[in-house]
Amino acid sequence: MAKYRKKPVVIEATQWFKNGDHPEVLDGPLDRCPEFIYEHHGWIQTLEGGQIVTPGDWFITGVKGECYPCKPDIFEMTYEAVE
């Protein structure tokens, strides 16, 4: 099987901790989230469908302007800060 390296791309990202931290994160659809999740989590509609957002998730703006969440451990393994 052939191997490939991910092209280096500079991305914009911000970390989310609570509702109001990021304009793309909604308070969450109550019909899909139990009340205890709704109070402490958010909801984002991505190209792959809706996702629950948990405190500490990073939000990445992709190369086509799309926004999607990334778990902190995956973000740390994949990205590093640039000047």
Short mmCIF file of N, CA and C in Angstrom, two decimals:
data_model
loop_
_atom_site.label_atom_id
_atom_site.label_comp_id
_atom_site.label_asym_id
_atom_site.label_seq_id
_atom_site.Cartn_x
_atom_site.Cartn_y
_atom_site.Cartn_z
N MET A 1 0.85 -1.17 0.00
CA MET A 1 0.00 0.00 0.00
C MET A 1 0.90 1.23 0.00
N ALA A 2 0.57 2.22 -0.81
CA ALA A 2 1.34 3.46 -0.88
C ALA A 2 1.11 4.31 0.36
N LYS A 3 2.13 5.12 0.72
CA LYS A 3 2.02 6.02 1.87
C LYS A 3 1.97 7.45 1.38
N TYR A 4 1.26 8.29 2.12
CA TYR A 4 1.10 9.69 1.77
C TYR A 4 1.31 10.56 3.01
N ARG A 5 1.82 11.76 2.79
CA ARG A 5 1.99 12.72 3.87
C ARG A 5 0.96 13.83 3.70
N LYS A 6 0.38 14.27 4.79
CA LYS A 6 -0.58 15.36 4.74
C LYS A 6 0.14 16.65 4.36
N LYS A 7 -0.41 17.37 3.39
CA LYS A 7 0.20 18.63 2.97
C LYS A 7 0.15 19.63 4.10
N PRO A 8 1.22 20.40 4.28
CA PRO A 8 1.17 21.43 5.33
C PRO A 8 0.23 22.57 4.93
N VAL A 9 -0.75 22.81 5.76
CA VAL A 9 -1.74 23.86 5.52
C VAL A 9 -1.90 24.64 6.82
N VAL A 10 -1.85 25.95 6.75
CA VAL A 10 -2.10 26.77 7.93
C VAL A 10 -3.61 26.95 8.06
N ILE A 11 -4.12 26.65 9.24
CA ILE A 11 -5.56 26.72 9.50
C ILE A 11 -5.85 27.76 10.57
N GLU A 12 -7.09 28.21 10.62
CA GLU A 12 -7.55 29.03 11.73
C GLU A 12 -8.31 28.11 12.68
N ALA A 13 -8.06 28.27 13.99
CA ALA A 13 -8.75 27.43 14.96
C ALA A 13 -8.97 28.21 16.24
N THR A 14 -10.04 27.88 16.93
CA THR A 14 -10.36 28.47 18.22
C THR A 14 -10.92 27.37 19.10
N GLN A 15 -10.66 27.45 20.40
CA GLN A 15 -11.16 26.42 21.31
C GLN A 15 -12.50 26.85 21.89
N TRP A 16 -13.40 25.88 22.06
CA TRP A 16 -14.75 26.14 22.55
C TRP A 16 -14.90 25.57 23.95
N PHE A 17 -15.50 26.37 24.84
CA PHE A 17 -15.74 25.91 26.21
C PHE A 17 -17.20 26.02 26.63
N LYS A 18 -17.93 26.99 26.04
CA LYS A 18 -19.33 27.18 26.42
C LYS A 18 -20.08 27.86 25.29
N ASN A 19 -21.40 27.78 25.34
CA ASN A 19 -22.22 28.42 24.32
C ASN A 19 -21.89 29.90 24.27
N GLY A 20 -21.75 30.43 23.07
CA GLY A 20 -21.38 31.82 22.87
C GLY A 20 -19.92 32.00 22.50
N ASP A 21 -19.10 30.94 22.66
CA ASP A 21 -17.67 31.04 22.33
C ASP A 21 -17.39 31.05 20.84
N HIS A 22 -18.28 30.48 20.04
CA HIS A 22 -18.04 30.37 18.59
C HIS A 22 -19.37 30.57 17.87
N PRO A 23 -19.38 31.41 16.83
CA PRO A 23 -20.65 31.71 16.17
C PRO A 23 -21.31 30.52 15.46
N GLU A 24 -20.55 29.49 15.10
CA GLU A 24 -21.13 28.35 14.40
C GLU A 24 -21.79 27.35 15.35
N VAL A 25 -21.50 27.46 16.64
CA VAL A 25 -22.05 26.50 17.60
C VAL A 25 -23.40 26.98 18.09
N LEU A 26 -24.39 26.13 17.94
CA LEU A 26 -25.74 26.42 18.40
C LEU A 26 -25.93 25.86 19.79
N ASP A 27 -26.98 26.29 20.47
CA ASP A 27 -27.25 25.77 21.81
C ASP A 27 -27.60 24.29 21.79
N GLY A 28 -27.97 23.77 20.66
CA GLY A 28 -28.27 22.35 20.56
C GLY A 28 -29.74 22.10 20.36
N PRO A 29 -30.08 21.16 19.52
CA PRO A 29 -31.49 20.83 19.30
C PRO A 29 -32.02 19.99 20.46
N LEU A 30 -32.96 20.53 21.18
CA LEU A 30 -33.49 19.82 22.35
C LEU A 30 -34.11 18.48 22.00
N ASP A 31 -34.60 18.35 20.78
CA ASP A 31 -35.22 17.08 20.41
C ASP A 31 -34.19 15.98 20.20
N ARG A 32 -32.91 16.34 20.10
CA ARG A 32 -31.86 15.34 19.88
C ARG A 32 -30.94 15.18 21.08
N CYS A 33 -30.96 16.12 22.01
CA CYS A 33 -30.04 16.09 23.15
C CYS A 33 -30.81 16.03 24.45
N PRO A 34 -30.47 15.09 25.32
CA PRO A 34 -31.08 15.13 26.65
C PRO A 34 -30.73 16.46 27.33
N GLU A 35 -31.55 16.91 28.26
CA GLU A 35 -31.37 18.21 28.90
C GLU A 35 -29.98 18.38 29.52
N PHE A 36 -29.44 17.34 30.17
CA PHE A 36 -28.12 17.48 30.82
C PHE A 36 -27.02 17.69 29.79
N ILE A 37 -27.15 17.15 28.61
CA ILE A 37 -26.17 17.39 27.55
C ILE A 37 -26.34 18.80 27.00
N TYR A 38 -27.57 19.19 26.78
CA TYR A 38 -27.88 20.50 26.21
C TYR A 38 -27.29 21.63 27.04
N GLU A 39 -27.31 21.50 28.37
CA GLU A 39 -26.83 22.57 29.24
C GLU A 39 -25.33 22.79 29.12
N HIS A 40 -24.55 21.76 28.83
CA HIS A 40 -23.10 21.86 28.87
C HIS A 40 -22.43 21.57 27.53
N HIS A 41 -23.20 21.32 26.52
CA HIS A 41 -22.66 20.99 25.21
C HIS A 41 -23.32 21.87 24.16
N GLY A 42 -22.73 21.90 23.00
CA GLY A 42 -23.31 22.64 21.89
C GLY A 42 -23.58 21.72 20.72
N TRP A 43 -23.96 22.32 19.62
CA TRP A 43 -24.33 21.57 18.41
C TRP A 43 -23.82 22.35 17.22
N ILE A 44 -23.20 21.67 16.28
CA ILE A 44 -22.75 22.33 15.05
C ILE A 44 -23.17 21.49 13.86
N GLN A 45 -23.63 22.18 12.84
CA GLN A 45 -23.98 21.51 11.59
C GLN A 45 -22.74 21.54 10.70
N THR A 46 -22.21 20.38 10.33
CA THR A 46 -21.03 20.29 9.48
C THR A 46 -21.43 19.69 8.13
N LEU A 47 -20.47 19.60 7.24
CA LEU A 47 -20.73 19.00 5.93
C LEU A 47 -21.11 17.53 6.06
N GLU A 48 -20.68 16.89 7.15
CA GLU A 48 -21.00 15.48 7.38
C GLU A 48 -22.25 15.29 8.23
N GLY A 49 -22.92 16.37 8.60
CA GLY A 49 -24.11 16.28 9.45
C GLY A 49 -23.87 16.98 10.77
N GLY A 50 -24.87 16.94 11.65
CA GLY A 50 -24.76 17.60 12.94
C GLY A 50 -23.90 16.83 13.91
N GLN A 51 -23.20 17.57 14.78
CA GLN A 51 -22.35 16.95 15.79
C GLN A 51 -22.52 17.67 17.13
N ILE A 52 -22.47 16.90 18.20
CA ILE A 52 -22.46 17.48 19.54
C ILE A 52 -21.06 18.00 19.81
N VAL A 53 -20.98 19.18 20.41
CA VAL A 53 -19.72 19.81 20.74
C VAL A 53 -19.53 19.75 22.25
N THR A 54 -18.35 19.33 22.69
CA THR A 54 -18.07 19.26 24.12
C THR A 54 -17.05 20.32 24.50
N PRO A 55 -17.08 20.78 25.76
CA PRO A 55 -16.12 21.79 26.18
C PRO A 55 -14.67 21.34 25.94
N GLY A 56 -13.87 22.25 25.38
CA GLY A 56 -12.48 21.95 25.06
C GLY A 56 -12.24 21.60 23.61
N ASP A 57 -13.30 21.30 22.85
CA ASP A 57 -13.14 21.00 21.43
C ASP A 57 -12.57 22.21 20.70
N TRP A 58 -11.77 21.96 19.70
CA TRP A 58 -11.25 23.01 18.84
C TRP A 58 -12.13 23.12 17.61
N PHE A 59 -12.28 24.34 17.08
CA PHE A 59 -13.00 24.54 15.83
C PHE A 59 -12.03 24.98 14.78
N ILE A 60 -12.01 24.24 13.69
CA ILE A 60 -11.08 24.48 12.59
C ILE A 60 -11.87 25.02 11.42
N THR A 61 -11.32 26.06 10.79
CA THR A 61 -11.88 26.56 9.55
C THR A 61 -11.08 25.92 8.43
N GLY A 62 -11.75 25.11 7.62
CA GLY A 62 -11.09 24.35 6.58
C GLY A 62 -10.70 25.19 5.37
N VAL A 63 -10.05 24.55 4.41
CA VAL A 63 -9.53 25.23 3.23
C VAL A 63 -10.63 25.82 2.34
N LYS A 64 -11.86 25.34 2.48
CA LYS A 64 -12.97 25.90 1.70
C LYS A 64 -13.89 26.76 2.56
N GLY A 65 -13.42 27.15 3.77
CA GLY A 65 -14.21 27.98 4.65
C GLY A 65 -15.17 27.23 5.54
N GLU A 66 -15.20 25.91 5.42
CA GLU A 66 -16.09 25.10 6.25
C GLU A 66 -15.55 25.05 7.68
N CYS A 67 -16.44 24.83 8.63
CA CYS A 67 -16.07 24.79 10.04
C CYS A 67 -16.39 23.42 10.59
N TYR A 68 -15.45 22.86 11.35
CA TYR A 68 -15.71 21.56 11.95
C TYR A 68 -14.95 21.42 13.27
N PRO A 69 -15.49 20.61 14.21
CA PRO A 69 -14.83 20.44 15.51
C PRO A 69 -13.74 19.38 15.45
N CYS A 70 -12.80 19.50 16.39
CA CYS A 70 -11.71 18.54 16.51
C CYS A 70 -11.44 18.34 18.01
N LYS A 71 -11.37 17.10 18.44
CA LYS A 71 -11.10 16.81 19.85
C LYS A 71 -9.68 17.27 20.21
N PRO A 72 -9.49 17.75 21.46
CA PRO A 72 -8.21 18.32 21.86
C PRO A 72 -7.01 17.40 21.65
N ASP A 73 -7.14 16.10 21.93
CA ASP A 73 -5.99 15.21 21.76
C ASP A 73 -5.60 15.05 20.29
N ILE A 74 -6.58 14.98 19.41
CA ILE A 74 -6.31 14.87 17.97
C ILE A 74 -5.71 16.18 17.47
N PHE A 75 -6.24 17.31 17.94
CA PHE A 75 -5.71 18.62 17.54
C PHE A 75 -4.24 18.72 17.92
N GLU A 76 -3.89 18.34 19.15
CA GLU A 76 -2.51 18.42 19.62
C GLU A 76 -1.57 17.54 18.80
N MET A 77 -2.03 16.36 18.39
CA MET A 77 -1.19 15.46 17.60
C MET A 77 -1.03 15.92 16.15
N THR A 78 -2.00 16.72 15.67
CA THR A 78 -2.03 17.07 14.25
C THR A 78 -1.50 18.47 13.96
N TYR A 79 -1.67 19.42 14.89
CA TYR A 79 -1.35 20.82 14.61
C TYR A 79 -0.35 21.38 15.60
N GLU A 80 0.39 22.40 15.14
CA GLU A 80 1.27 23.15 16.02
C GLU A 80 1.10 24.63 15.70
N ALA A 81 1.33 25.47 16.70
CA ALA A 81 1.16 26.92 16.51
C ALA A 81 2.19 27.45 15.52
N VAL A 82 1.78 28.47 14.75
CA VAL A 82 2.70 29.14 13.83
C VAL A 82 2.74 30.62 14.19
N GLU A 83 3.82 31.26 13.83
CA GLU A 83 3.97 32.70 14.08
C GLU A 83 3.30 33.49 12.98
#
